Tab-separated table of N, CA and C in Angstrom:
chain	number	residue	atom	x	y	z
A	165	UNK	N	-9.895	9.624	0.634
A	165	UNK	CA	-8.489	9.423	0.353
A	165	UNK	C	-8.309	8.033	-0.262
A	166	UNK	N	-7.434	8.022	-1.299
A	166	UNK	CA	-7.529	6.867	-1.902
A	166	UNK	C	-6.270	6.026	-1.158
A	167	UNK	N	-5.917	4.539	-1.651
A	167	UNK	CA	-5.094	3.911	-1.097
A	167	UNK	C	-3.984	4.265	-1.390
A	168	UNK	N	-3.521	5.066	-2.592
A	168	UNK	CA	-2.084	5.465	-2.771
A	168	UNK	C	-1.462	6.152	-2.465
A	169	UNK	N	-2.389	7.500	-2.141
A	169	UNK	CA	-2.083	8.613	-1.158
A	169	UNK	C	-2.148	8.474	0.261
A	170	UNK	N	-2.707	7.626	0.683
A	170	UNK	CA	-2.873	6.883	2.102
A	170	UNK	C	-1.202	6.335	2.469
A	171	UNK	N	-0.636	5.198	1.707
A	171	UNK	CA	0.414	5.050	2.014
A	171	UNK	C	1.776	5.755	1.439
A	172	UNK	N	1.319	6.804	0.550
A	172	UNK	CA	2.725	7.938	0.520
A	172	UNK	C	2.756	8.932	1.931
A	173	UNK	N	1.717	8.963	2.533
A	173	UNK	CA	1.635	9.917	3.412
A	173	UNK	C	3.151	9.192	4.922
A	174	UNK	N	3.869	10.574	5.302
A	174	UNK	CA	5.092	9.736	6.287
A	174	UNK	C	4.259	9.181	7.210
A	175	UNK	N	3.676	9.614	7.917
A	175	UNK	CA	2.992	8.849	9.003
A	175	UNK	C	2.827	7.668	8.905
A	176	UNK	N	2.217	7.209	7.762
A	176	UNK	CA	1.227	5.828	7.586
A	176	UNK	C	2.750	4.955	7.104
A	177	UNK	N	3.824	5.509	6.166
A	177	UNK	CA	4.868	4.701	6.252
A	177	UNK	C	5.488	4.352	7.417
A	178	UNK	N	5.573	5.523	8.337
A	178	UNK	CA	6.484	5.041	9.637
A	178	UNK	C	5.620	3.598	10.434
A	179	UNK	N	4.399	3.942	10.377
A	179	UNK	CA	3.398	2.535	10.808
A	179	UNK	C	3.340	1.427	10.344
A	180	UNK	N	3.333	1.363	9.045
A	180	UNK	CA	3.955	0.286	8.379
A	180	UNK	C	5.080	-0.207	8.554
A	181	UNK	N	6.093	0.688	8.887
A	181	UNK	CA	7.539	0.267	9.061
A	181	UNK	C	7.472	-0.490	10.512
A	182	UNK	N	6.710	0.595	11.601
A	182	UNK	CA	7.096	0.031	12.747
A	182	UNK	C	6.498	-1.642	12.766
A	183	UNK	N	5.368	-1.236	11.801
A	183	UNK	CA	4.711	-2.983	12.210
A	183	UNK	C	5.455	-4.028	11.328
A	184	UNK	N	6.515	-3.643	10.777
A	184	UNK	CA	7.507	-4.556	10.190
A	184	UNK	C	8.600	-4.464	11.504
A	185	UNK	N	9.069	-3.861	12.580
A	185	UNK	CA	10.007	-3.843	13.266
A	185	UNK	C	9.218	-4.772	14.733
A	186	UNK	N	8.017	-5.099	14.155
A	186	UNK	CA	7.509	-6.088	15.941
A	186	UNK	C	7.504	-7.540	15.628
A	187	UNK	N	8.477	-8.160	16.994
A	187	UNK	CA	8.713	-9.394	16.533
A	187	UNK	C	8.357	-10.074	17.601
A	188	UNK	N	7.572	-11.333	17.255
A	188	UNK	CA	6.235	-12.083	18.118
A	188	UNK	C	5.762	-11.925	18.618
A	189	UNK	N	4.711	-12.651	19.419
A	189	UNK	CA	3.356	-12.299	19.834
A	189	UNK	C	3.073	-11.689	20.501
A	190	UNK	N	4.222	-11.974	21.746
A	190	UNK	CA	4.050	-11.095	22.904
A	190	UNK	C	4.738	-9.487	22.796
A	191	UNK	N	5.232	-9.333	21.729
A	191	UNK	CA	5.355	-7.609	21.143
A	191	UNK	C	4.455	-7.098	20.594
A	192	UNK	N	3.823	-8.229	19.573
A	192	UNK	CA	2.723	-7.714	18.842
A	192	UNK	C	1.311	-7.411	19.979
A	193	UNK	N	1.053	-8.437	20.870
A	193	UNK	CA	0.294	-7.437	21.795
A	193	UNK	C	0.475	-6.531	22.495
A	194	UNK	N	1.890	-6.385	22.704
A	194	UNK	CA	2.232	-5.198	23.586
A	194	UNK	C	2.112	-3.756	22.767
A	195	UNK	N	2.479	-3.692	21.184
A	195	UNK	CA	2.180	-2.778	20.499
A	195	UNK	C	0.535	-2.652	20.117
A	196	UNK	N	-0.153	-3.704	20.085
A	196	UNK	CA	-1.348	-3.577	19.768
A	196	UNK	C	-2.355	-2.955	20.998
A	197	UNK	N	-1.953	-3.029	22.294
A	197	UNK	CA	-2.224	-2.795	23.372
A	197	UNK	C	-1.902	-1.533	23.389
A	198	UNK	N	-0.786	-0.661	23.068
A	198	UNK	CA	-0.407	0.518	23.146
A	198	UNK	C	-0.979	1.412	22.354
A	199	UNK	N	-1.119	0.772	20.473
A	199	UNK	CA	-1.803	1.584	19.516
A	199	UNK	C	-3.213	1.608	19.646
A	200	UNK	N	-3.667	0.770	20.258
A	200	UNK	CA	-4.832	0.897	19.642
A	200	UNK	C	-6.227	0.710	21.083
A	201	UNK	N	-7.414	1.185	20.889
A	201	UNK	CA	-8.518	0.788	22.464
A	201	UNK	C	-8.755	-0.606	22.337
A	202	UNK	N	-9.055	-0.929	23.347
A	202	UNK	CA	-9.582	-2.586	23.227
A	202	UNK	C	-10.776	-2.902	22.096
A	203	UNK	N	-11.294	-1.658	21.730
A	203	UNK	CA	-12.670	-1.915	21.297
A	203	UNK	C	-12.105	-2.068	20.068
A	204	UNK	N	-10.766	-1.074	18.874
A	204	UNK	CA	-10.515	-1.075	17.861
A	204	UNK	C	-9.666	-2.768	17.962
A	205	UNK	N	-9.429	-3.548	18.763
A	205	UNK	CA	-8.473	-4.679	18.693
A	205	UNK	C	-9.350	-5.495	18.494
A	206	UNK	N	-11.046	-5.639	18.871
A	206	UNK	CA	-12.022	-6.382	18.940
A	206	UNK	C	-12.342	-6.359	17.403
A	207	UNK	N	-12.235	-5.106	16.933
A	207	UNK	CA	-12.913	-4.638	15.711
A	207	UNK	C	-11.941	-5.528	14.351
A	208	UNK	N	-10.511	-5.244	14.700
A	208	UNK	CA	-9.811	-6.040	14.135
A	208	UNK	C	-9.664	-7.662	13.959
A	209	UNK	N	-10.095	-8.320	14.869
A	209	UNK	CA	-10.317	-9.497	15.629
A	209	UNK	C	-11.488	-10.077	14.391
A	210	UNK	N	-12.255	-9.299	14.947
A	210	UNK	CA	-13.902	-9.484	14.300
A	210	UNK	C	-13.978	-9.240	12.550
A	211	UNK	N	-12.883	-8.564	11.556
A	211	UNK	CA	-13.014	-8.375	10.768
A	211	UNK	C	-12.137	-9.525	10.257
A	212	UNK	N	-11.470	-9.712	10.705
A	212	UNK	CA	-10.553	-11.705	10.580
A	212	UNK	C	-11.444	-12.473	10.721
A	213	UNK	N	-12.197	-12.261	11.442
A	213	UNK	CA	-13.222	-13.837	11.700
A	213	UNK	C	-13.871	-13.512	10.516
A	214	UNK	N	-14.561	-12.588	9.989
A	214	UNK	CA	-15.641	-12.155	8.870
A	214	UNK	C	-15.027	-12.588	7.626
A	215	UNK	N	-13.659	-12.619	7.567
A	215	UNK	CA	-12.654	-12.835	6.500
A	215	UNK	C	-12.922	-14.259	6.457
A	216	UNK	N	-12.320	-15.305	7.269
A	216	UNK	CA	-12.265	-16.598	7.300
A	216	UNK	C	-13.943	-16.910	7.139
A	217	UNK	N	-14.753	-16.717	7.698
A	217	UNK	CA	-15.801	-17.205	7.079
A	217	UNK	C	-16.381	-17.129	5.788
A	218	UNK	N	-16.036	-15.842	5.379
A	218	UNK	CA	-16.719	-15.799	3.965
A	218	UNK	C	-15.464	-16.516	3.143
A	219	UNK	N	-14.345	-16.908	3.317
A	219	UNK	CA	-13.342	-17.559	2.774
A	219	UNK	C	-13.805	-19.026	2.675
A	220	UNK	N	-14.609	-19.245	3.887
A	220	UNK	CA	-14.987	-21.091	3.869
A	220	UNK	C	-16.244	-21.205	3.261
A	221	UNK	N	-16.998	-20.259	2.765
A	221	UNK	CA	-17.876	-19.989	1.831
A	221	UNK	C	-19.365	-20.296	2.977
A	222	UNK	N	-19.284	-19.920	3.770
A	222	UNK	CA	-20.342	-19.025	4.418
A	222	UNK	C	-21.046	-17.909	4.024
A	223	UNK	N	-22.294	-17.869	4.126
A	223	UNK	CA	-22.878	-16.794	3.407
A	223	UNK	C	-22.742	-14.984	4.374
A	224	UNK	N	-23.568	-14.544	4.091
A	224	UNK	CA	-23.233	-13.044	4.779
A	224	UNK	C	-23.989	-13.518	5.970
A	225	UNK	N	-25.154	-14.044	6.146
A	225	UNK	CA	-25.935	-13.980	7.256
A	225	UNK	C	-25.589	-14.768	8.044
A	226	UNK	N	-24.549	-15.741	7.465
A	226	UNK	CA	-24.230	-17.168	8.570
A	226	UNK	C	-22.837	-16.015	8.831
A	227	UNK	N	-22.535	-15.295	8.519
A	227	UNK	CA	-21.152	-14.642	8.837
A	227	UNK	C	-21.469	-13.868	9.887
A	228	UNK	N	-22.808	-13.021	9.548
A	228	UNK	CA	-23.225	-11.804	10.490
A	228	UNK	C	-23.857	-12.528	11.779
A	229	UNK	N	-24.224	-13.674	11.730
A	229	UNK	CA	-24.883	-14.619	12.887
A	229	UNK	C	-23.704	-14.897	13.701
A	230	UNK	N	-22.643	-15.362	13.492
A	230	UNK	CA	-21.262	-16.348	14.256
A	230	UNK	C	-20.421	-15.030	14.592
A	231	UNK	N	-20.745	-13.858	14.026
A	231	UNK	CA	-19.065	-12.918	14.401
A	231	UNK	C	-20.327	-11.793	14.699
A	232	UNK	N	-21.486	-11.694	14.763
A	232	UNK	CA	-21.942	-10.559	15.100
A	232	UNK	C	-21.353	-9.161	14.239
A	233	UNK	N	-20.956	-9.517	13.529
A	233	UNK	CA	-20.579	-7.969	12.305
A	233	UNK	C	-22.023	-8.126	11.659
A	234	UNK	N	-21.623	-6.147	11.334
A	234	UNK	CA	-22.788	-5.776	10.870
A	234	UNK	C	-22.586	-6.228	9.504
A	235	UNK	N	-23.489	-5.697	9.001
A	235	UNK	CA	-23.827	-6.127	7.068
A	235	UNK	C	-22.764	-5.309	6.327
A	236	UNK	N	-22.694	-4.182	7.087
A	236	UNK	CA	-21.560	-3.048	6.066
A	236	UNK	C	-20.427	-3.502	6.343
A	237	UNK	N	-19.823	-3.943	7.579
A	237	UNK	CA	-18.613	-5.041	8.371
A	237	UNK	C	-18.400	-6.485	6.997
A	238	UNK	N	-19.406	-6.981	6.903
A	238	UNK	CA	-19.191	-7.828	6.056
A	238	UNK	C	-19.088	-7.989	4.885
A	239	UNK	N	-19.868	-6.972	3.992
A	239	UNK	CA	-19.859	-6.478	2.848
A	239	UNK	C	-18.733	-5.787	2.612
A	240	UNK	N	-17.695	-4.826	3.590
A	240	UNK	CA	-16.484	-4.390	3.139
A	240	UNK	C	-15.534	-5.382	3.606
A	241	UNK	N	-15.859	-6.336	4.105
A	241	UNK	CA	-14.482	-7.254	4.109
A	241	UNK	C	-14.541	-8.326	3.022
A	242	UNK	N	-15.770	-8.463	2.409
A	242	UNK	CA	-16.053	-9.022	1.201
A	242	UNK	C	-15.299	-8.347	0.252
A	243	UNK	N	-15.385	-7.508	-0.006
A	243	UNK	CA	-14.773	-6.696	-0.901
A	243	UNK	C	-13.268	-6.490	-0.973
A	244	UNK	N	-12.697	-6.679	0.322
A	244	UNK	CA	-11.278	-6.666	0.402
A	244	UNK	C	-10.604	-7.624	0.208
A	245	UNK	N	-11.921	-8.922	0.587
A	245	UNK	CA	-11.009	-10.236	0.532
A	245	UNK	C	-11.043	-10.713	-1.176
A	246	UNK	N	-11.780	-9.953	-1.884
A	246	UNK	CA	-11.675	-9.906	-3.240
A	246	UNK	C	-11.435	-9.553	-3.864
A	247	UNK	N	-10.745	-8.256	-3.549
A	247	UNK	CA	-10.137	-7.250	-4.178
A	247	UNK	C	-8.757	-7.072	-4.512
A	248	UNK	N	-7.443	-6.333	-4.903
A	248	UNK	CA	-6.356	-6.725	-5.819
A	248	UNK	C	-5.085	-6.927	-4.510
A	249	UNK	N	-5.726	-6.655	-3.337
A	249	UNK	CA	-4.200	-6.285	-2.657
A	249	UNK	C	-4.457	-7.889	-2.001
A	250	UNK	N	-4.903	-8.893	-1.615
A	250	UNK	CA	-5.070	-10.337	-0.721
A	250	UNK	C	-4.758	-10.241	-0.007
A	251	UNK	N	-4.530	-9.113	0.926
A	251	UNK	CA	-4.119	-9.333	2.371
A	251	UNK	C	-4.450	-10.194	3.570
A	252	UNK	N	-6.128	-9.921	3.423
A	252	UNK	CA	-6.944	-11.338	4.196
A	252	UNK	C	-6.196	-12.148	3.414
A	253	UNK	N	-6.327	-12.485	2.168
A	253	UNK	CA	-5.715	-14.579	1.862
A	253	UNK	C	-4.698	-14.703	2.330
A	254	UNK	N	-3.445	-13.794	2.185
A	254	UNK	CA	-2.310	-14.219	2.494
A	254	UNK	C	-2.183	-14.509	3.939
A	255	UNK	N	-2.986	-13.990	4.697
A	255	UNK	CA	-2.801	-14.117	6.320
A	255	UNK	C	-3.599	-15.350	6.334
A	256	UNK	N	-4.887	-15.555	5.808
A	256	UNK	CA	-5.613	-16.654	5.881
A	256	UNK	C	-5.013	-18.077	5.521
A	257	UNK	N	-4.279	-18.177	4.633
A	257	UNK	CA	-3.451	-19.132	4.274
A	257	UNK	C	-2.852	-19.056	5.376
A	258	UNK	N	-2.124	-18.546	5.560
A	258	UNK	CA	-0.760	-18.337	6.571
A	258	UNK	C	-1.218	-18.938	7.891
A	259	UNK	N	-2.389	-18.314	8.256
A	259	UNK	CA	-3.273	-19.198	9.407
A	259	UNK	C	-3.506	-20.550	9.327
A	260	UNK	N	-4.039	-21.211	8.109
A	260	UNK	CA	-4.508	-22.173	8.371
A	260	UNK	C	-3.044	-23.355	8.174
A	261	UNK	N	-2.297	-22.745	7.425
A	261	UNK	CA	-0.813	-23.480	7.170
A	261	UNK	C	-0.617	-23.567	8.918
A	262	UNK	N	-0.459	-22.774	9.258
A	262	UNK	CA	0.065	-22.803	10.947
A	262	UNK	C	-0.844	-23.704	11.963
A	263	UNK	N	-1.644	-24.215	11.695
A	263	UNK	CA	-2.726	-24.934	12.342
A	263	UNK	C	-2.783	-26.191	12.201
């Protein structure tokens, strides 16, 4: 499924919507706690850290060493963090502005 048909589909809009309707942290874990297993919140967690490192120009193996992601983990977040939509940068900025 490609990305365009991914977000015409209602479902995936109402998710999007709802995660535009959660407001701070302590909602956002309470929804993240509800949607999702601990293991997919780790997974999410872990694909941010993979982001910020290869952002500070860490290589794959110093990435796959410090966050324990696999090679395919890092190689597709490589790809995202380079790819047309910047979602990692914009959060990554957004992070480090906040810090």
């Amino acid at each position: 499924m490609n990305i365009e048909t991914l977000f015409a589909r209602e479902d995936v809009k109402q998710l999007v919507h709802a995660f535009s309707l959660v407001e701070g942290k302590e909602e956002i874990k309470d929804f993240l706690t509800d949607l999702c297993t601990p293991r997919e919140v780790c997974d999410l967690a872990q694909r941010l850290e993979v982001a910020r490192g290869l952002d500070e120009g860490d290589s794959y193996l110093e990435v796959q060493a410090k966050t324990g992601a696999s090679s395919t983990t890092v190689s597709r977040v490589s790809k995202a963090l380079n790819g047309e939509y910047g979602g990692y940068r914009r959060v990554i900025v957004r992070l480090e502005d906040a810090e």
